[in-house]
mmCIF file of C-alpha atoms (C1' of nucleotides) and ligand atoms in Angstrom:
data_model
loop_
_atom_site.group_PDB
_atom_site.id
_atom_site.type_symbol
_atom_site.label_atom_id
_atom_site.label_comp_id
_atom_site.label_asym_id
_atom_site.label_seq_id
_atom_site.Cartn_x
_atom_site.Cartn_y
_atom_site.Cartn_z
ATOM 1 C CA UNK J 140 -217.870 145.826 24.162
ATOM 2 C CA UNK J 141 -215.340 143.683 26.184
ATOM 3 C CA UNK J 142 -214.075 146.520 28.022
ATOM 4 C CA UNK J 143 -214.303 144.562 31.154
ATOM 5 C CA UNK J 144 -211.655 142.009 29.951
ATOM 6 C CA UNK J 145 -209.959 144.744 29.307
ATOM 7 C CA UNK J 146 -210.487 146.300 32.621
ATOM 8 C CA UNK J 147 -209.888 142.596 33.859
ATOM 9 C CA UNK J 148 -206.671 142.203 32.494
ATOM 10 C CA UNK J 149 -205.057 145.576 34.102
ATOM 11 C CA UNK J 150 -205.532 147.543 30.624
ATOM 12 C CA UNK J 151 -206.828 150.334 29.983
ATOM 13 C CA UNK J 152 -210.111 150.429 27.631
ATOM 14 C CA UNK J 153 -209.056 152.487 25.023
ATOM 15 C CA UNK J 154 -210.556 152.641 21.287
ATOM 16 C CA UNK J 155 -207.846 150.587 19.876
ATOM 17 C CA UNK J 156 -207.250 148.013 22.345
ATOM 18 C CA UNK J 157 -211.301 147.577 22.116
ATOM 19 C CA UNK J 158 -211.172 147.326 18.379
ATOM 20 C CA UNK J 159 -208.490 144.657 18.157
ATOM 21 C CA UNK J 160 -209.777 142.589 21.051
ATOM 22 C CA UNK J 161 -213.639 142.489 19.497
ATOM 23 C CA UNK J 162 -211.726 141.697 16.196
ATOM 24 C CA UNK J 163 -209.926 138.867 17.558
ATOM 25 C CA UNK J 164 -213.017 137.559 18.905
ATOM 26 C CA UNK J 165 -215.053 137.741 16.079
ATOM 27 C CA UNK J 166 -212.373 135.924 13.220
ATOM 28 C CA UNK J 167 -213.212 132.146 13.393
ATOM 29 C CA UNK J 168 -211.224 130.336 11.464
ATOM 30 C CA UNK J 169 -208.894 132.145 10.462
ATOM 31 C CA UNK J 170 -207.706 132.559 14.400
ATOM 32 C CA UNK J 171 -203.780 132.167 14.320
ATOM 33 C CA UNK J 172 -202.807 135.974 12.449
ATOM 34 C CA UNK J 173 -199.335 138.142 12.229
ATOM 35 C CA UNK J 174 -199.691 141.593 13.531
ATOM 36 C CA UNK J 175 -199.637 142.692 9.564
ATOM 37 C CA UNK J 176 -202.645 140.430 8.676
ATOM 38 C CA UNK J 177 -204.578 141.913 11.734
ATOM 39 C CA UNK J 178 -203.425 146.046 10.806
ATOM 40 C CA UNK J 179 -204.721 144.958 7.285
ATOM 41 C CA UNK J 180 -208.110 143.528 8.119
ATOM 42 C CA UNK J 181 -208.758 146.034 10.447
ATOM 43 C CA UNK J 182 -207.953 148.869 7.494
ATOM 44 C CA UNK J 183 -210.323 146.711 5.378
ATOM 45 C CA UNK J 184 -213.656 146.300 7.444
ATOM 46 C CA UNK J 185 -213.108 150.085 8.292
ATOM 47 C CA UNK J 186 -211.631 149.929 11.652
ATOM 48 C CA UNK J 187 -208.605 152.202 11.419
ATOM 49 C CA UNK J 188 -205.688 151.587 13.947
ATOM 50 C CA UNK J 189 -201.792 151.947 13.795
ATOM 51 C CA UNK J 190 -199.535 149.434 13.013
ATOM 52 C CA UNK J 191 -197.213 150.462 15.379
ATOM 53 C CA UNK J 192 -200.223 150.318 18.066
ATOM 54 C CA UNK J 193 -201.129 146.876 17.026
ATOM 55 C CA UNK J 194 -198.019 145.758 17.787
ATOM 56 C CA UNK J 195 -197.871 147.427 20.746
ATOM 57 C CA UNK J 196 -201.259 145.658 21.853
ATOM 58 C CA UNK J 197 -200.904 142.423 20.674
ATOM 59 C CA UNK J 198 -197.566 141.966 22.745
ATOM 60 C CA UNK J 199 -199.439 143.558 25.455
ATOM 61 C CA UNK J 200 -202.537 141.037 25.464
ATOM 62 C CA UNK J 201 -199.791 138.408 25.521
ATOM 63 C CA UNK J 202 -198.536 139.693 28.702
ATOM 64 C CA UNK J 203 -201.725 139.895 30.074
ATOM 65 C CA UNK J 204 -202.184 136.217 28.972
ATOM 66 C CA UNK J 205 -205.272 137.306 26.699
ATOM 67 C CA UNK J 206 -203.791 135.764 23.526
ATOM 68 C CA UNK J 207 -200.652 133.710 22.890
ATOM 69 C CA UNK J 208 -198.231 134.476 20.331
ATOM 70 C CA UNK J 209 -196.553 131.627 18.136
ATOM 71 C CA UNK J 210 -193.223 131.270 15.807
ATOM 72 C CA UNK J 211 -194.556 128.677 13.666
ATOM 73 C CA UNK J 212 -193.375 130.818 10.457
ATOM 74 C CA UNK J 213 -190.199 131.460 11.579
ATOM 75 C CA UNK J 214 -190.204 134.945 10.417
ATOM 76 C CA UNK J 215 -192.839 136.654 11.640
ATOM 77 C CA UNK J 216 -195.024 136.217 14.939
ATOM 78 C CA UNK J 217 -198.308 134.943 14.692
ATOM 79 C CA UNK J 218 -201.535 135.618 17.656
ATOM 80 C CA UNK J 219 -204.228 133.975 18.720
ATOM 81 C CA UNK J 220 -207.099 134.448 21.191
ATOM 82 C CA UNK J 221 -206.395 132.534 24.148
ATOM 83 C CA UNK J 222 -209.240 130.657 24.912
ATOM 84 C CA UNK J 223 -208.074 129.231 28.007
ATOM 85 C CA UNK J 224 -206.999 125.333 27.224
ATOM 86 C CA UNK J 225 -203.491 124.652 25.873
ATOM 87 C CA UNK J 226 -202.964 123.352 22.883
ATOM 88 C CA UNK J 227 -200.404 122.721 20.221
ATOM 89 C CA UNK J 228 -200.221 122.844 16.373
ATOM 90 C CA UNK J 229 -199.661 120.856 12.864
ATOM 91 C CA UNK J 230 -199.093 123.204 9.966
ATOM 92 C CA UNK J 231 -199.557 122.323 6.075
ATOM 93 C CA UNK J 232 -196.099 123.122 4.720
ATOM 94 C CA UNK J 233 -197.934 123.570 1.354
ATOM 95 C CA UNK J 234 -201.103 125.758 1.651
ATOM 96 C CA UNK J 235 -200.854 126.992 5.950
ATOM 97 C CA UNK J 236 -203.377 125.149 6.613
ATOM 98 C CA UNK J 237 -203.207 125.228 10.793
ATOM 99 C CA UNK J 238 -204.490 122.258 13.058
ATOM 100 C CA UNK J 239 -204.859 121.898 16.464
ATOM 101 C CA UNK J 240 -204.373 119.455 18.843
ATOM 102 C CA UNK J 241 -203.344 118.462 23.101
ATOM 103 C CA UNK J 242 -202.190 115.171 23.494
ATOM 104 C CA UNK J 243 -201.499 114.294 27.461
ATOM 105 C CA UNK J 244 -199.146 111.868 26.655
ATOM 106 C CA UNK J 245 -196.315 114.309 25.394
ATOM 107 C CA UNK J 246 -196.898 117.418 27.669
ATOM 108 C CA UNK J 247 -196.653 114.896 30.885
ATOM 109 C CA UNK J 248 -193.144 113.534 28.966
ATOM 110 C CA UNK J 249 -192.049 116.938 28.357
ATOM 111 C CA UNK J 250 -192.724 117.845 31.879
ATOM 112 C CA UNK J 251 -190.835 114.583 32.540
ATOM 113 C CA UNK J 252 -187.375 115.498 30.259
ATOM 114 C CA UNK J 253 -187.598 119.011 32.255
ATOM 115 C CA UNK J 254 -187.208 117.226 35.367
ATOM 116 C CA UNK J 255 -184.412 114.956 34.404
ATOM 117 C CA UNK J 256 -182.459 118.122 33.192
ATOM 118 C CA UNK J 257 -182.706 120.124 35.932
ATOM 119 C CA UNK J 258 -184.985 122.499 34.326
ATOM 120 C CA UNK J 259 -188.285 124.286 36.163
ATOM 121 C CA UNK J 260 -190.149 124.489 32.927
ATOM 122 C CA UNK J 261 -191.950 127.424 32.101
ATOM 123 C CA UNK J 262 -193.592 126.956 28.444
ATOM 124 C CA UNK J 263 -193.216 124.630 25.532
ATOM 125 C CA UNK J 264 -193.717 125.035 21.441
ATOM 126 C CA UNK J 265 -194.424 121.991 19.679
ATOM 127 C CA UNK J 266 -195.036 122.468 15.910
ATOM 128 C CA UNK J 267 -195.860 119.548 13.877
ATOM 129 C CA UNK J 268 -194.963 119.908 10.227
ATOM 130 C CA UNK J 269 -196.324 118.271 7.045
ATOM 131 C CA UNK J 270 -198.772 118.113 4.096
ATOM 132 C CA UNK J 271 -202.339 118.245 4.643
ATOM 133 C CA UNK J 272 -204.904 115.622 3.410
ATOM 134 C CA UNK J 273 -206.383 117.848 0.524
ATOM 135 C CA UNK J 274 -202.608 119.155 -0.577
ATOM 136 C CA UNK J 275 -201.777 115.574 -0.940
ATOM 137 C CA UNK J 276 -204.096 114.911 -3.865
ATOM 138 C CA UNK J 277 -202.750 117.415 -5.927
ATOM 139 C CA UNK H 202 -160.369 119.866 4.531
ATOM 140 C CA UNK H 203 -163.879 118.140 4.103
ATOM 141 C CA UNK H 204 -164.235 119.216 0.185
ATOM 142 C CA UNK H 205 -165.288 116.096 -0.195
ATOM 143 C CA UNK H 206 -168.686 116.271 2.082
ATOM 144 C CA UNK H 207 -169.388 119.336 0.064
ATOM 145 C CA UNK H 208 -169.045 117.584 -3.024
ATOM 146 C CA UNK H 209 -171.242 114.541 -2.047
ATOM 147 C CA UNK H 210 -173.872 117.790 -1.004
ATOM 148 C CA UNK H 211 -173.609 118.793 -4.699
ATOM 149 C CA UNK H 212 -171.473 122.009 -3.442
ATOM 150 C CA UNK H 213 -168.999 123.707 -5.294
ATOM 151 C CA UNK H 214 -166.011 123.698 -2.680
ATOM 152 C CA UNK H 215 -165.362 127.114 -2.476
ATOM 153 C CA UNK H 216 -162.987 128.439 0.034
ATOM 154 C CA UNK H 217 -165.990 130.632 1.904
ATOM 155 C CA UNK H 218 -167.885 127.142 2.072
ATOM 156 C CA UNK H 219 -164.738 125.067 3.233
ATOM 157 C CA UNK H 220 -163.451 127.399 5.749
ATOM 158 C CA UNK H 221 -167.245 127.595 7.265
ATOM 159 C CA UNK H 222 -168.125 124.059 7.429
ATOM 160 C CA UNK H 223 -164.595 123.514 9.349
ATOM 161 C CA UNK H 224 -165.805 126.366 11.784
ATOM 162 C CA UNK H 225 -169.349 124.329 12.152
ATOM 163 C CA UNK H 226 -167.080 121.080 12.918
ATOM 164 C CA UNK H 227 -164.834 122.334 15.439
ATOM 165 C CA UNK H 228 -167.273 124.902 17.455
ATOM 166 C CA UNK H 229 -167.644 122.023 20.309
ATOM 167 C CA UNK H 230 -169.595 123.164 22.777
ATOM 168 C CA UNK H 231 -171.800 126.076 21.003
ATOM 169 C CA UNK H 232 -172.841 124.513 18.123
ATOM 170 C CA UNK H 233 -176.101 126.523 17.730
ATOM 171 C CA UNK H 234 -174.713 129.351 16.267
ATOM 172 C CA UNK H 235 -176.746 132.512 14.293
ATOM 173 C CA UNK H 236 -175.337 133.435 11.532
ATOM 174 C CA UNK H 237 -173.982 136.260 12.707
ATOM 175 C CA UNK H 238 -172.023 134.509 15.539
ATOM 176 C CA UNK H 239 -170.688 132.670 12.807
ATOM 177 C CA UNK H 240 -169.451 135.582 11.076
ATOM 178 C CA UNK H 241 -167.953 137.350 13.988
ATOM 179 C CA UNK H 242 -166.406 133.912 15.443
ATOM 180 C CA UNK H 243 -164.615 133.584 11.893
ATOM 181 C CA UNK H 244 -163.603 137.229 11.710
ATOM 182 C CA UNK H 245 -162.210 137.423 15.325
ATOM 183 C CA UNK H 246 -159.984 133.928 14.172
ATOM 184 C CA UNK H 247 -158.494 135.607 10.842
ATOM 185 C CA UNK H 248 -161.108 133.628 8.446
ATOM 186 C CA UNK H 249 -163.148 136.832 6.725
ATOM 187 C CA UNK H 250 -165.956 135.654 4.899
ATOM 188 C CA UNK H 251 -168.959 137.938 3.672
ATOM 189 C CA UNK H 252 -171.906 138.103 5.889
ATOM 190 C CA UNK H 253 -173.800 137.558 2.728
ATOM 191 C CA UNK H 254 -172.153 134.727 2.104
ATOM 192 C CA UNK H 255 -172.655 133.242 5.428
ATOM 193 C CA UNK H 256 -176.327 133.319 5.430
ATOM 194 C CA UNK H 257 -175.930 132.361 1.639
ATOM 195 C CA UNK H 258 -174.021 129.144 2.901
ATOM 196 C CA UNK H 259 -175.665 128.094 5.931
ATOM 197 C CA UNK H 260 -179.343 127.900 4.286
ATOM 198 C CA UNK H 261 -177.423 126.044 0.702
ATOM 199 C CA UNK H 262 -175.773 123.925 3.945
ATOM 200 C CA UNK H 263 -179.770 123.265 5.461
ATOM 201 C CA UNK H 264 -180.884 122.808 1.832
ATOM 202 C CA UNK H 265 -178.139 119.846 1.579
ATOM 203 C CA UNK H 266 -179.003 118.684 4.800
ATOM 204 C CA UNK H 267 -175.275 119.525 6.564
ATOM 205 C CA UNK H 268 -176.752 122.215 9.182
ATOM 206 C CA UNK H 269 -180.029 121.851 10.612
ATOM 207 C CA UNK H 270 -181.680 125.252 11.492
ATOM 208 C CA UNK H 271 -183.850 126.216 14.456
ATOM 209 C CA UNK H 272 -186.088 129.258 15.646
ATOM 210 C CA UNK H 273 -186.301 128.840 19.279
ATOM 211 C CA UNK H 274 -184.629 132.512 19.474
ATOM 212 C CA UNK H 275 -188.271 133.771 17.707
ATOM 213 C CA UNK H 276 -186.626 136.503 16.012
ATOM 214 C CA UNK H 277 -183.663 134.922 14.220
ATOM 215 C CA UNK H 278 -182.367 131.547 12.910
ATOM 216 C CA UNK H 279 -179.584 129.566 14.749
ATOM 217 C CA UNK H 280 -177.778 126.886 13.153
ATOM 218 C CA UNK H 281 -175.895 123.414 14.068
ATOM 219 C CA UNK H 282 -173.881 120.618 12.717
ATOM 220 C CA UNK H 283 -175.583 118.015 11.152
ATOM 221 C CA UNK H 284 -174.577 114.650 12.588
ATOM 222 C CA UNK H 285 -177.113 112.152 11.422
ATOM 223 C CA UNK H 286 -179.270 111.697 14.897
ATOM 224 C CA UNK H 287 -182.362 113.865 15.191
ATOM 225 C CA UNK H 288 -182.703 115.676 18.741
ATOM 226 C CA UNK H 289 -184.901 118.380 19.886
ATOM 227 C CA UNK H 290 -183.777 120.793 23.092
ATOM 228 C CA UNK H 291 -184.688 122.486 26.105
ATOM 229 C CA UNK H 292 -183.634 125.872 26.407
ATOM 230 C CA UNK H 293 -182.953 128.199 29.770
ATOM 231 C CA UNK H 294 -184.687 131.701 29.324
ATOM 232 C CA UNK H 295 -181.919 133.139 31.784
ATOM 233 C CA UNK H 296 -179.246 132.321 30.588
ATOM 234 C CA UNK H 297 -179.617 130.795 27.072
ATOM 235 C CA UNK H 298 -177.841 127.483 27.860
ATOM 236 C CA UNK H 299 -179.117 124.361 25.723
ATOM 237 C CA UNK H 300 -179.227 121.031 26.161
ATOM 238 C CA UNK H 301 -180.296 118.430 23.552
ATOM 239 C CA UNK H 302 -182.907 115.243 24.263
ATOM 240 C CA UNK H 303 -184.727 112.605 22.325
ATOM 241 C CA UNK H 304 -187.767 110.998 23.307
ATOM 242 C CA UNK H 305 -188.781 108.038 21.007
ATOM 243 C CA UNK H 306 -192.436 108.670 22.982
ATOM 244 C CA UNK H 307 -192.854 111.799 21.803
ATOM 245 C CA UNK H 308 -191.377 111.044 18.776
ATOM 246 C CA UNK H 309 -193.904 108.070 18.349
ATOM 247 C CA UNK H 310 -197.005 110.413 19.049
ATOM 248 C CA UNK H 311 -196.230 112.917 16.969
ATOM 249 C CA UNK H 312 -196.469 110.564 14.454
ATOM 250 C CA UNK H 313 -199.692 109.228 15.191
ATOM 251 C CA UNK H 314 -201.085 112.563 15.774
ATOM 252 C CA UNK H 315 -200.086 113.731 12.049
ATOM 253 C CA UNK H 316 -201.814 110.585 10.506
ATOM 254 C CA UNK H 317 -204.667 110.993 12.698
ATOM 255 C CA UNK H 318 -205.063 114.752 11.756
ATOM 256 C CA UNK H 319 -204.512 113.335 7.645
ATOM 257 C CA UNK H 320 -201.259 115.030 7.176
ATOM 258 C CA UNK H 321 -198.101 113.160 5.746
ATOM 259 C CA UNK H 322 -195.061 114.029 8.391
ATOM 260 C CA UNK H 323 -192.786 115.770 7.385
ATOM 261 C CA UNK H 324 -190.583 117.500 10.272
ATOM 262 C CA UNK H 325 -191.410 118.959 13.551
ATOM 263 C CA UNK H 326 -190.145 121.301 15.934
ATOM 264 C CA UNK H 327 -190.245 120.967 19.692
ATOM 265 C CA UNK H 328 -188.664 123.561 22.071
ATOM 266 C CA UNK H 329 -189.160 122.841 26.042
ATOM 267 C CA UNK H 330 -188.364 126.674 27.729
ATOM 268 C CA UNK H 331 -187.584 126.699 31.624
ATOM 269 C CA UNK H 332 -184.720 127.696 34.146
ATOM 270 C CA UNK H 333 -181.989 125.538 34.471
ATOM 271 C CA UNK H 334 -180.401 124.385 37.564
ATOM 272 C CA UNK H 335 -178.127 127.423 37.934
ATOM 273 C CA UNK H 336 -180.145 129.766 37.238
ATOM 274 C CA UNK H 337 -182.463 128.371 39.231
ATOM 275 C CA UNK H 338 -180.042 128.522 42.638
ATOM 276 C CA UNK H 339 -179.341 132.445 41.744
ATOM 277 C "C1'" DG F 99 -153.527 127.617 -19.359
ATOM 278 C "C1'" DT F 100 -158.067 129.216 -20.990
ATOM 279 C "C1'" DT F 101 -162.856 129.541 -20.568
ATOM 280 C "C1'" DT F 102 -167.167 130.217 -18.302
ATOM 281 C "C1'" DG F 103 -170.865 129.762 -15.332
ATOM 282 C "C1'" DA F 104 -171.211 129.826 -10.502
ATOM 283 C "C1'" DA F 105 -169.878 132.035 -6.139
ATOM 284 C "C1'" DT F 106 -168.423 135.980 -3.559
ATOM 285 C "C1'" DG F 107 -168.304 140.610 -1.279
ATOM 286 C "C1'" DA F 108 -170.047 145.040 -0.443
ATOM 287 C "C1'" DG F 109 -173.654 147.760 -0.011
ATOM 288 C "C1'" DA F 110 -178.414 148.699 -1.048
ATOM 289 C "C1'" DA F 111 -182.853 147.078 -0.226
ATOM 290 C "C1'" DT F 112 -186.519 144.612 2.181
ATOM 291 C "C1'" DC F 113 -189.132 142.962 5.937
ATOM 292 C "C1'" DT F 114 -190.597 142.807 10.545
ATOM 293 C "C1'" DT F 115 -190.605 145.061 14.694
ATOM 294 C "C1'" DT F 116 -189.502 148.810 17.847
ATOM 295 C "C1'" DC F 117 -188.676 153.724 19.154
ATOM 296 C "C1'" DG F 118 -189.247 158.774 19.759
ATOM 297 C "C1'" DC F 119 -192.124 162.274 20.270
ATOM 298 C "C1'" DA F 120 -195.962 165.410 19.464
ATOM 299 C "C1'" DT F 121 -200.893 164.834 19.994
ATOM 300 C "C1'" DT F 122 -204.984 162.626 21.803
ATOM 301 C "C1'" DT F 123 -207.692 160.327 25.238
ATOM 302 C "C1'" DA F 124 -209.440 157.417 29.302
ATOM 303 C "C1'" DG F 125 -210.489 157.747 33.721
ATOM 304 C "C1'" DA F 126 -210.091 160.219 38.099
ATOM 305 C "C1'" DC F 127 -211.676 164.149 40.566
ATOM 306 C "C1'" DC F 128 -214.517 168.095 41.073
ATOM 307 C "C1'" DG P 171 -220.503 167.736 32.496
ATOM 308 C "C1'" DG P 172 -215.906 170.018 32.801
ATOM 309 C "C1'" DT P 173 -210.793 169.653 34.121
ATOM 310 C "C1'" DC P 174 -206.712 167.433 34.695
ATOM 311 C "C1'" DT P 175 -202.889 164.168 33.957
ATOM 312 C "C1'" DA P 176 -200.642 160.173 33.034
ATOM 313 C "C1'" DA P 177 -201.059 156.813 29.707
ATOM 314 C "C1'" DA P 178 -201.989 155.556 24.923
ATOM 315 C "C1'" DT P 179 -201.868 156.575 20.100
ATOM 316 C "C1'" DG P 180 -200.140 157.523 15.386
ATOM 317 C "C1'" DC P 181 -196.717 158.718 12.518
ATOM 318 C "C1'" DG P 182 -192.370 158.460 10.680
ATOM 319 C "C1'" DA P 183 -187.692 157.266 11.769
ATOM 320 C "C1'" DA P 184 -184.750 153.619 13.275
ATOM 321 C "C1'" DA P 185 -183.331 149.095 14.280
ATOM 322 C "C1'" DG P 186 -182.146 144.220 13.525
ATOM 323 C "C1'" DA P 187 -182.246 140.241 10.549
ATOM 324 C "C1'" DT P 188 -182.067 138.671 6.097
ATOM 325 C "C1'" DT P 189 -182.076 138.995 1.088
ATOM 326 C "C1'" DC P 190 -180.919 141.106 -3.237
ATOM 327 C "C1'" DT P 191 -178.006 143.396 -6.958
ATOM 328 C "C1'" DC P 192 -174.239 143.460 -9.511
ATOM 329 C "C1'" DA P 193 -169.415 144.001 -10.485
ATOM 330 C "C1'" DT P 194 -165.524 141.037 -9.543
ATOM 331 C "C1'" DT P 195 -163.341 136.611 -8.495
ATOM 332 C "C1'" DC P 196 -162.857 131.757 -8.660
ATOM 333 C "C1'" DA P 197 -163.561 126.566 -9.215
ATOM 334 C "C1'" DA P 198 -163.426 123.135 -12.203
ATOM 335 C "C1'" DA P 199 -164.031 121.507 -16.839
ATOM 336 C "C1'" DC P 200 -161.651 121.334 -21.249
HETATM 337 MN MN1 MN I 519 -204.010 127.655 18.041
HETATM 338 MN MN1 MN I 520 -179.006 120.635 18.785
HETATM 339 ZN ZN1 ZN I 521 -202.418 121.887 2.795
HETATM 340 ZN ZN1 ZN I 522 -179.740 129.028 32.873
#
DNA sequence: GTTTGAATGAGAATCTTTCGCATTTAGACC
DNA sequence: GGTCTAAATGCGAAAGATTCTCATTCAAAC
């Protein structure tokens, strides 16, 4: 359906690429996911595509700046649909609960501690870590 | 040398353990070290110690709260000395160099943010990416 | 010094990600 | 619509990082 974006974005509209990029679009909550987690959703509501190809698109929608990828798990990259705004994340060490959030204050001081270190900054990752409001009751 | 800070860690001071935490100590400059660097650092000075035993010992050293780990690499963990003061870093995507910071703003908001999101702090992870003054002049 | 559970080393295994290559396909041109 | 061609796909193999298995060694308690 988005071929355009596609198109857009210097891609080529193929089946796959279409597939994952309507998938991404369409999972709302759940919108930070490893490569695995999209190959295996994809298998499940039908839409067959190579894991080796969604690997191969997802890093290729990140150079195209269509999602972002994050290292919040350490292990594994996770992707999600850029939607255009920065923002940053706070992750629930017990159940993965994800939260986002922008706060002006620290992206003007990291833009600040750049400066005073001779750096021309180029990205950030900020990844707040704790345990969420319903995982502390239990 | 330092059996003692391994027993106070609730170590067993093994040689592998004593001759790697004397590494950690007197690798000045590079202290963020993979474990592999650490292996091949020891086995190019004479000190051969498993590479098993190296990851084995760095994450019981994390778990003790002697090394403090980091992702900023994405695909593997790098390591570093432990000395008490917490500091985050800003990294050169040219040529890898690191330098260390701490800003009690951003250390403040991060805070604030957690509490207003409902989560209960527990660590964070903040990695400013950029080209440093060098690289920047090549 | 002896004992014994913990730690080590070596290689196998696992996990995530990438590669190689034969086959398919999108998009350009007729 | 039919042809053509470079690019994209899918599959399995391969790679890199890390963990696991298990026989052997060792620290430290007695
Ligand atoms: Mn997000
Ligand atoms: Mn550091
Ligand atoms: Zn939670
Ligand atoms: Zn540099």
């Amino acid at each position: 359906m988005e071929s355009s974006d596609l198109k857009k974005a210097g891609l080529k509209a193929t089946l796959p690429r279409i597939k994952i990029l309507n998938f991404l679009e369409s999972s709302g909550r759940d919108r930070h996911m490893s490569a695995e987690d999209v190959y295996k959703a994809m298998l499940e509501s039908g839409e067959e595509v190579g894991l080796a190809t969604v690997y191969r698109v997802l890093t290729q929608f990140e150079s195209a700046g269509l999602v972002t990828r994050h290292n919040f798990e350490g292990d594994h990259s996770v992707f999600e649909l850029n939607d255009g705004e920065h923002h940053d994340h706070i992750l629930c060490v017990k159940c993965g609960r994800v939260e986002e959030f922008v706060d002006e204050v620290i992206e003007q001081r990291q833009h600040a501690i750049a400066k005073e270190n001779g750096f021309a900054m180029t990205d950030h990752a900020l990844y707040i870590y704790g345990v969420c409001g319903d995982c502390q009751k239990k």
